[in-house]
Short mmCIF file of C-alpha atoms and ligand atoms in Angstrom, two decimals:
data_model
loop_
_atom_site.label_atom_id
_atom_site.label_comp_id
_atom_site.label_asym_id
_atom_site.label_seq_id
_atom_site.Cartn_x
_atom_site.Cartn_y
_atom_site.Cartn_z
CA MET A 1 86.19 -28.68 70.61
CA ARG A 2 85.31 -32.24 70.14
CA LYS A 3 88.10 -34.60 68.85
CA LYS A 4 87.10 -36.80 66.32
CA ILE A 5 87.01 -40.51 66.83
CA VAL A 6 86.68 -43.09 64.57
CA ALA A 7 86.58 -46.65 65.44
CA ALA A 8 86.81 -50.08 63.35
CA ASN A 9 84.04 -52.74 64.25
CA TRP A 10 85.62 -56.13 63.14
CA LYS A 11 82.43 -57.85 64.28
CA MET A 12 82.92 -61.92 64.14
CA ASN A 13 85.83 -61.60 61.86
CA MET A 14 89.64 -61.52 62.20
CA THR A 15 91.95 -64.33 63.28
CA GLN A 16 94.98 -63.46 65.44
CA ALA A 17 97.36 -63.48 62.59
CA GLU A 18 94.99 -61.50 60.51
CA ALA A 19 94.74 -58.91 63.28
CA ALA A 20 98.55 -58.47 63.64
CA ARG A 21 99.09 -57.73 60.01
CA PHE A 22 96.09 -55.83 60.09
CA VAL A 23 97.64 -53.43 62.80
CA GLU A 24 101.03 -53.59 61.15
CA SER A 25 99.72 -51.98 58.08
CA LEU A 26 97.31 -49.45 59.82
CA LEU A 27 100.18 -48.29 61.66
CA LEU A 28 102.27 -47.82 58.38
CA GLU A 29 99.47 -45.66 57.12
CA LEU A 30 98.83 -43.60 60.11
CA GLY A 31 101.68 -43.45 62.43
CA ASP A 32 100.82 -42.59 66.09
CA ILE A 33 98.10 -40.65 64.99
CA ALA A 34 97.35 -37.79 67.55
CA ASP A 35 94.60 -35.65 66.08
CA VAL A 36 91.96 -38.41 65.68
CA GLU A 37 91.27 -40.46 68.17
CA VAL A 38 91.29 -44.34 66.67
CA VAL A 39 89.95 -47.42 68.41
CA ILE A 40 90.26 -50.95 67.06
CA VAL A 41 87.01 -52.93 68.24
CA PRO A 42 88.23 -56.72 67.49
CA PRO A 43 86.62 -59.85 68.45
CA PHE A 44 87.82 -61.00 72.27
CA THR A 45 90.11 -63.47 71.04
CA ALA A 46 91.98 -60.81 68.90
CA ILE A 47 92.38 -57.97 71.84
CA ALA A 48 95.49 -59.08 72.97
CA LYS A 49 97.55 -59.80 69.72
CA VAL A 50 96.14 -56.40 68.66
CA THR A 51 97.62 -54.61 71.75
CA GLU A 52 100.52 -56.69 71.36
CA ALA A 53 100.78 -55.36 67.76
CA LEU A 54 100.20 -51.94 68.58
CA GLY A 55 103.55 -51.83 70.55
CA LYS A 56 104.50 -48.26 72.38
CA SER A 57 101.80 -46.47 69.90
CA GLN A 58 100.01 -44.34 72.31
CA ASN A 59 97.06 -43.02 70.61
CA ILE A 60 95.28 -45.93 69.10
CA LYS A 61 92.65 -47.39 71.73
CA ILE A 62 90.96 -51.09 71.86
CA GLY A 63 87.55 -51.44 72.29
CA ALA A 64 85.12 -54.51 72.78
CA GLN A 65 82.03 -55.39 71.04
CA ASN A 66 79.93 -56.46 74.08
CA MET A 67 80.14 -57.16 77.92
CA HIS A 68 77.74 -58.38 80.83
CA TRP A 69 76.45 -55.76 83.55
CA GLU A 70 77.72 -58.01 86.67
CA ARG A 71 81.39 -57.74 87.94
CA ASN A 72 81.93 -61.50 87.82
CA GLY A 73 80.22 -64.58 88.78
CA ALA A 74 78.37 -67.80 87.26
CA PHE A 75 77.98 -66.23 83.42
CA THR A 76 79.00 -68.90 81.40
CA GLY A 77 80.03 -67.40 77.96
CA GLU A 78 79.91 -63.58 79.38
CA ILE A 79 82.94 -61.28 79.73
CA SER A 80 82.85 -58.49 82.36
CA ALA A 81 84.33 -55.09 82.24
CA ALA A 82 87.15 -55.88 84.96
CA LEU A 83 87.74 -58.41 82.26
CA LEU A 84 88.41 -56.28 79.53
CA ARG A 85 90.07 -53.54 81.50
CA ASP A 86 92.63 -56.67 82.44
CA LEU A 87 93.16 -56.48 78.57
CA PHE A 88 93.95 -52.71 78.30
CA VAL A 89 90.44 -52.28 76.69
CA ARG A 90 89.25 -48.52 77.14
CA TYR A 91 85.93 -48.48 74.98
CA VAL A 92 83.02 -51.04 74.68
CA VAL A 93 80.48 -51.06 71.92
CA LEU A 94 77.40 -51.52 73.84
CA GLY A 95 73.52 -51.79 72.03
CA HIS A 96 75.00 -52.46 68.73
CA SER A 97 71.44 -53.11 66.70
CA GLU A 98 72.76 -56.58 66.01
CA ARG A 99 72.90 -57.32 69.50
CA ARG A 100 69.15 -55.52 69.78
CA THR A 101 67.81 -57.74 66.97
CA LEU A 102 69.56 -60.93 66.92
CA PHE A 103 70.16 -61.34 70.75
CA GLY A 104 67.35 -59.62 72.16
CA GLU A 105 69.12 -56.51 73.87
CA THR A 106 66.57 -53.96 75.23
CA ASP A 107 67.41 -50.36 76.17
CA LYS A 108 66.91 -51.61 79.96
CA ILE A 109 69.63 -54.10 79.30
CA VAL A 110 71.76 -51.79 77.15
CA ASN A 111 71.51 -49.18 80.35
CA ARG A 112 72.94 -52.22 82.78
CA LYS A 113 75.76 -52.36 80.96
CA VAL A 114 76.41 -48.70 80.22
CA ARG A 115 76.62 -48.20 84.19
CA ALA A 116 78.52 -51.04 84.21
CA ALA A 117 81.06 -49.93 82.23
CA HIS A 118 81.22 -46.39 83.44
CA GLU A 119 81.76 -47.85 86.95
CA ALA A 120 85.04 -49.81 85.47
CA THR A 121 85.63 -46.60 83.68
CA LEU A 122 85.15 -48.23 80.45
CA ARG A 123 84.02 -45.57 77.64
CA PRO A 124 80.48 -47.03 76.54
CA ILE A 125 80.04 -46.14 72.63
CA VAL A 126 76.11 -47.05 72.46
CA CYS A 127 74.57 -47.36 69.49
CA VAL A 128 70.95 -46.15 68.37
CA GLY A 129 69.12 -46.09 65.31
CA GLU A 130 65.56 -46.74 63.65
CA THR A 131 64.95 -49.27 61.56
CA LEU A 132 63.42 -48.78 57.72
CA VAL A 133 60.08 -49.65 58.90
CA GLN A 134 60.68 -46.84 61.61
CA ARG A 135 61.61 -44.14 59.20
CA ASP A 136 59.03 -44.92 56.72
CA LYS A 137 56.79 -44.34 59.57
CA GLY A 138 58.06 -40.75 60.43
CA SER A 139 59.30 -42.23 63.75
CA VAL A 140 63.08 -41.57 63.62
CA GLU A 141 63.18 -38.78 66.42
CA LYS A 142 60.27 -40.97 68.54
CA ILE A 143 62.93 -44.23 68.36
CA LEU A 144 65.94 -42.12 69.34
CA SER A 145 64.54 -40.55 71.86
CA ILE A 146 63.27 -43.92 73.41
CA GLN A 147 66.70 -45.24 73.07
CA LEU A 148 68.78 -42.41 74.24
CA HIS A 149 66.35 -42.48 77.30
CA GLY A 150 66.34 -45.77 78.10
CA SER A 151 69.89 -46.84 77.45
CA LEU A 152 71.52 -43.58 79.15
CA ALA A 153 69.10 -43.36 81.91
CA THR A 154 70.70 -42.16 85.27
CA LEU A 155 73.97 -41.23 84.14
CA GLY A 156 75.44 -38.14 85.67
CA ALA A 157 76.82 -35.06 83.59
CA LYS A 158 80.30 -36.61 83.82
CA GLU A 159 79.60 -40.02 82.40
CA LEU A 160 77.53 -38.69 79.80
CA GLN A 161 80.54 -36.68 78.37
CA GLU A 162 82.29 -39.78 78.67
CA THR A 163 79.88 -41.62 76.36
CA VAL A 164 80.26 -41.72 72.77
CA ILE A 165 76.86 -42.37 71.04
CA ALA A 166 76.72 -43.85 67.64
CA TYR A 167 73.89 -43.23 65.23
CA GLU A 168 73.52 -46.08 63.27
CA PRO A 169 70.23 -46.56 61.13
CA VAL A 170 69.87 -50.26 60.73
CA TRP A 171 68.83 -50.00 57.21
CA ALA A 172 72.56 -48.68 56.52
CA ILE A 173 74.20 -51.29 58.36
CA GLY A 174 75.98 -53.75 56.21
CA THR A 175 73.90 -52.69 53.18
CA GLY A 176 75.77 -50.25 50.98
CA ARG A 177 73.40 -47.75 51.30
CA ASN A 178 74.49 -44.90 53.83
CA ALA A 179 72.37 -41.92 55.42
CA THR A 180 72.72 -39.21 53.21
CA PRO A 181 75.08 -36.39 55.26
CA GLU A 182 71.60 -34.46 55.55
CA GLN A 183 69.79 -37.14 57.01
CA ALA A 184 72.76 -38.17 59.34
CA GLN A 185 73.23 -34.51 60.42
CA GLU A 186 69.40 -33.95 61.17
CA ALA A 187 69.58 -37.34 63.17
CA HIS A 188 72.53 -36.12 65.05
CA ALA A 189 70.98 -32.95 65.71
CA PHE A 190 68.23 -34.36 67.29
CA ILE A 191 70.46 -36.44 69.58
CA ARG A 192 72.14 -33.56 70.83
CA HIS A 193 69.04 -31.71 71.51
CA THR A 194 67.62 -34.78 73.20
CA LEU A 195 71.30 -34.69 75.30
CA ARG A 196 70.46 -31.34 76.25
CA GLU A 197 66.86 -31.91 77.64
CA MET A 198 68.42 -34.88 79.39
CA SER A 199 71.34 -33.24 81.09
CA ASP A 200 72.55 -29.56 80.32
CA GLU A 201 74.09 -27.26 77.46
CA THR A 202 77.97 -27.96 78.36
CA THR A 203 77.13 -31.98 78.58
CA ALA A 204 75.49 -31.87 75.26
CA GLU A 205 78.08 -30.12 73.40
CA ARG A 206 80.78 -32.22 74.55
CA VAL A 207 79.44 -35.76 73.73
CA ARG A 208 80.91 -37.44 71.01
CA LEU A 209 78.79 -38.40 68.36
CA GLN A 210 79.69 -41.00 65.57
CA TYR A 211 77.87 -42.02 62.51
CA GLY A 212 77.71 -45.66 61.25
CA GLY A 213 76.21 -47.33 58.65
CA SER A 214 78.24 -48.30 55.26
CA VAL A 215 80.76 -45.73 55.83
CA ASN A 216 83.47 -45.89 53.16
CA PRO A 217 86.23 -43.73 52.17
CA GLU A 218 84.18 -42.16 49.42
CA ASN A 219 81.37 -41.13 51.70
CA ALA A 220 83.49 -40.69 54.85
CA ARG A 221 84.82 -37.02 54.59
CA GLU A 222 81.48 -35.40 53.59
CA LEU A 223 79.57 -37.11 56.58
CA MET A 224 82.26 -35.93 59.22
CA SER A 225 82.12 -32.55 57.77
CA GLN A 226 78.60 -32.24 59.13
CA PRO A 227 78.50 -29.98 62.30
CA ASP A 228 77.43 -32.77 64.59
CA ILE A 229 78.94 -35.84 63.37
CA ASP A 230 82.18 -36.19 65.20
CA GLY A 231 83.57 -39.59 63.89
CA ALA A 232 82.17 -43.05 62.51
CA LEU A 233 82.02 -46.78 63.38
CA VAL A 234 83.03 -48.84 60.53
CA GLY A 235 82.35 -52.09 59.86
CA GLY A 236 82.91 -53.84 56.69
CA ALA A 237 85.45 -50.99 55.25
CA SER A 238 87.35 -51.64 58.43
CA LEU A 239 88.47 -55.03 57.79
CA ASP A 240 90.98 -53.33 55.19
CA PRO A 241 93.54 -51.42 56.54
CA ARG A 242 93.97 -48.89 53.83
CA SER A 243 90.41 -48.27 53.79
CA PHE A 244 90.12 -47.68 57.38
CA ALA A 245 93.20 -45.73 57.17
CA GLN A 246 91.47 -43.26 54.59
CA ILE A 247 88.58 -42.94 56.77
CA VAL A 248 90.63 -41.87 59.49
CA LEU A 249 92.43 -39.50 57.70
CA SER A 250 89.36 -37.68 56.22
CA ALA A 251 87.98 -37.27 60.28
CA ARG A 252 91.27 -34.54 60.11
CA GLU A 253 89.81 -30.90 60.45
CA GLU A 254 91.72 -29.39 58.12
CA ASP A 255 89.95 -31.96 55.42
CA LYS A 256 86.52 -30.00 56.12
CA THR A 257 87.64 -27.55 53.54
CA ALA A 258 88.96 -29.71 50.96
CA ALA A 259 87.17 -30.89 48.04
CA PRO A 260 83.80 -32.85 48.47
CA SER A 261 84.00 -36.45 48.46
CA ALA A 262 84.18 -38.67 45.33
CA THR A 263 80.66 -39.32 45.35
CA VAL A 264 79.42 -36.28 44.76
P1 PGA C 15 78.96 -51.45 58.51
O1 PGA C 15 78.64 -51.55 59.85
O2 PGA C 15 79.74 -50.31 58.22
O3 PGA C 15 79.48 -52.73 57.51
O4 PGA C 15 77.86 -50.67 57.55
C1 PGA C 15 78.51 -50.70 60.83
C2 PGA C 15 78.32 -50.98 61.90
O5 PGA C 15 77.39 -52.04 62.13
O6 PGA C 15 78.80 -50.78 63.07
#
């Protein structure tokens, strides 16, 4: 049984004061929720504040949005896995499409980072996904296969099992146009199939696959009730604690039998 994992990717938003207020409200909404894994992914500058605001709560974890693959050294402006660990960070988002398109990250670079993350016992959330042009050309599976093989190259079964993969179709990110549950499930099933080929059945069954791209409180439940969708990576809707809390709550297993979402 894969535990659902829902992450708030704040991108380049949230001052320390805003982050503290967010966590305060989120804790009121969720308490120290244990049946869904919740990860807050602030900008580097708000990480310490989020940790402080979380106080004694055990189950809400912290992630980072990026890192460098080297352990330390002369890399002005970069952050290493060890520096993130020093801030109690547990997860790191790698290969987000914004990093790939705006900052030139290739699968090879993503792979170096993924391996460095594991070495430092940080769990990577590796993003993959096609552009609209690639989808229209019918190349979704080809692109996903290239990205998965490239980004996850040389990982052993244990490392793969401790990796989260986020399927984020580029055309759905920040556009308000989410993939339909069927489109998302189809891509997720293909990702799991590829993991089976790259590793083994047990490993493929254990890896958690998040969907990301315009997830909101209205569409979250239906998306996450698909058999191969094990959570969500949420951008825009994660900036509001109420919306994000609703998304987290709709990941609960008992909610699978609840009424279909309001979008239907
Ligand atoms: P969005 O972003 O929810 O605003 O579409 C998702 C992401 O980029 O992770």
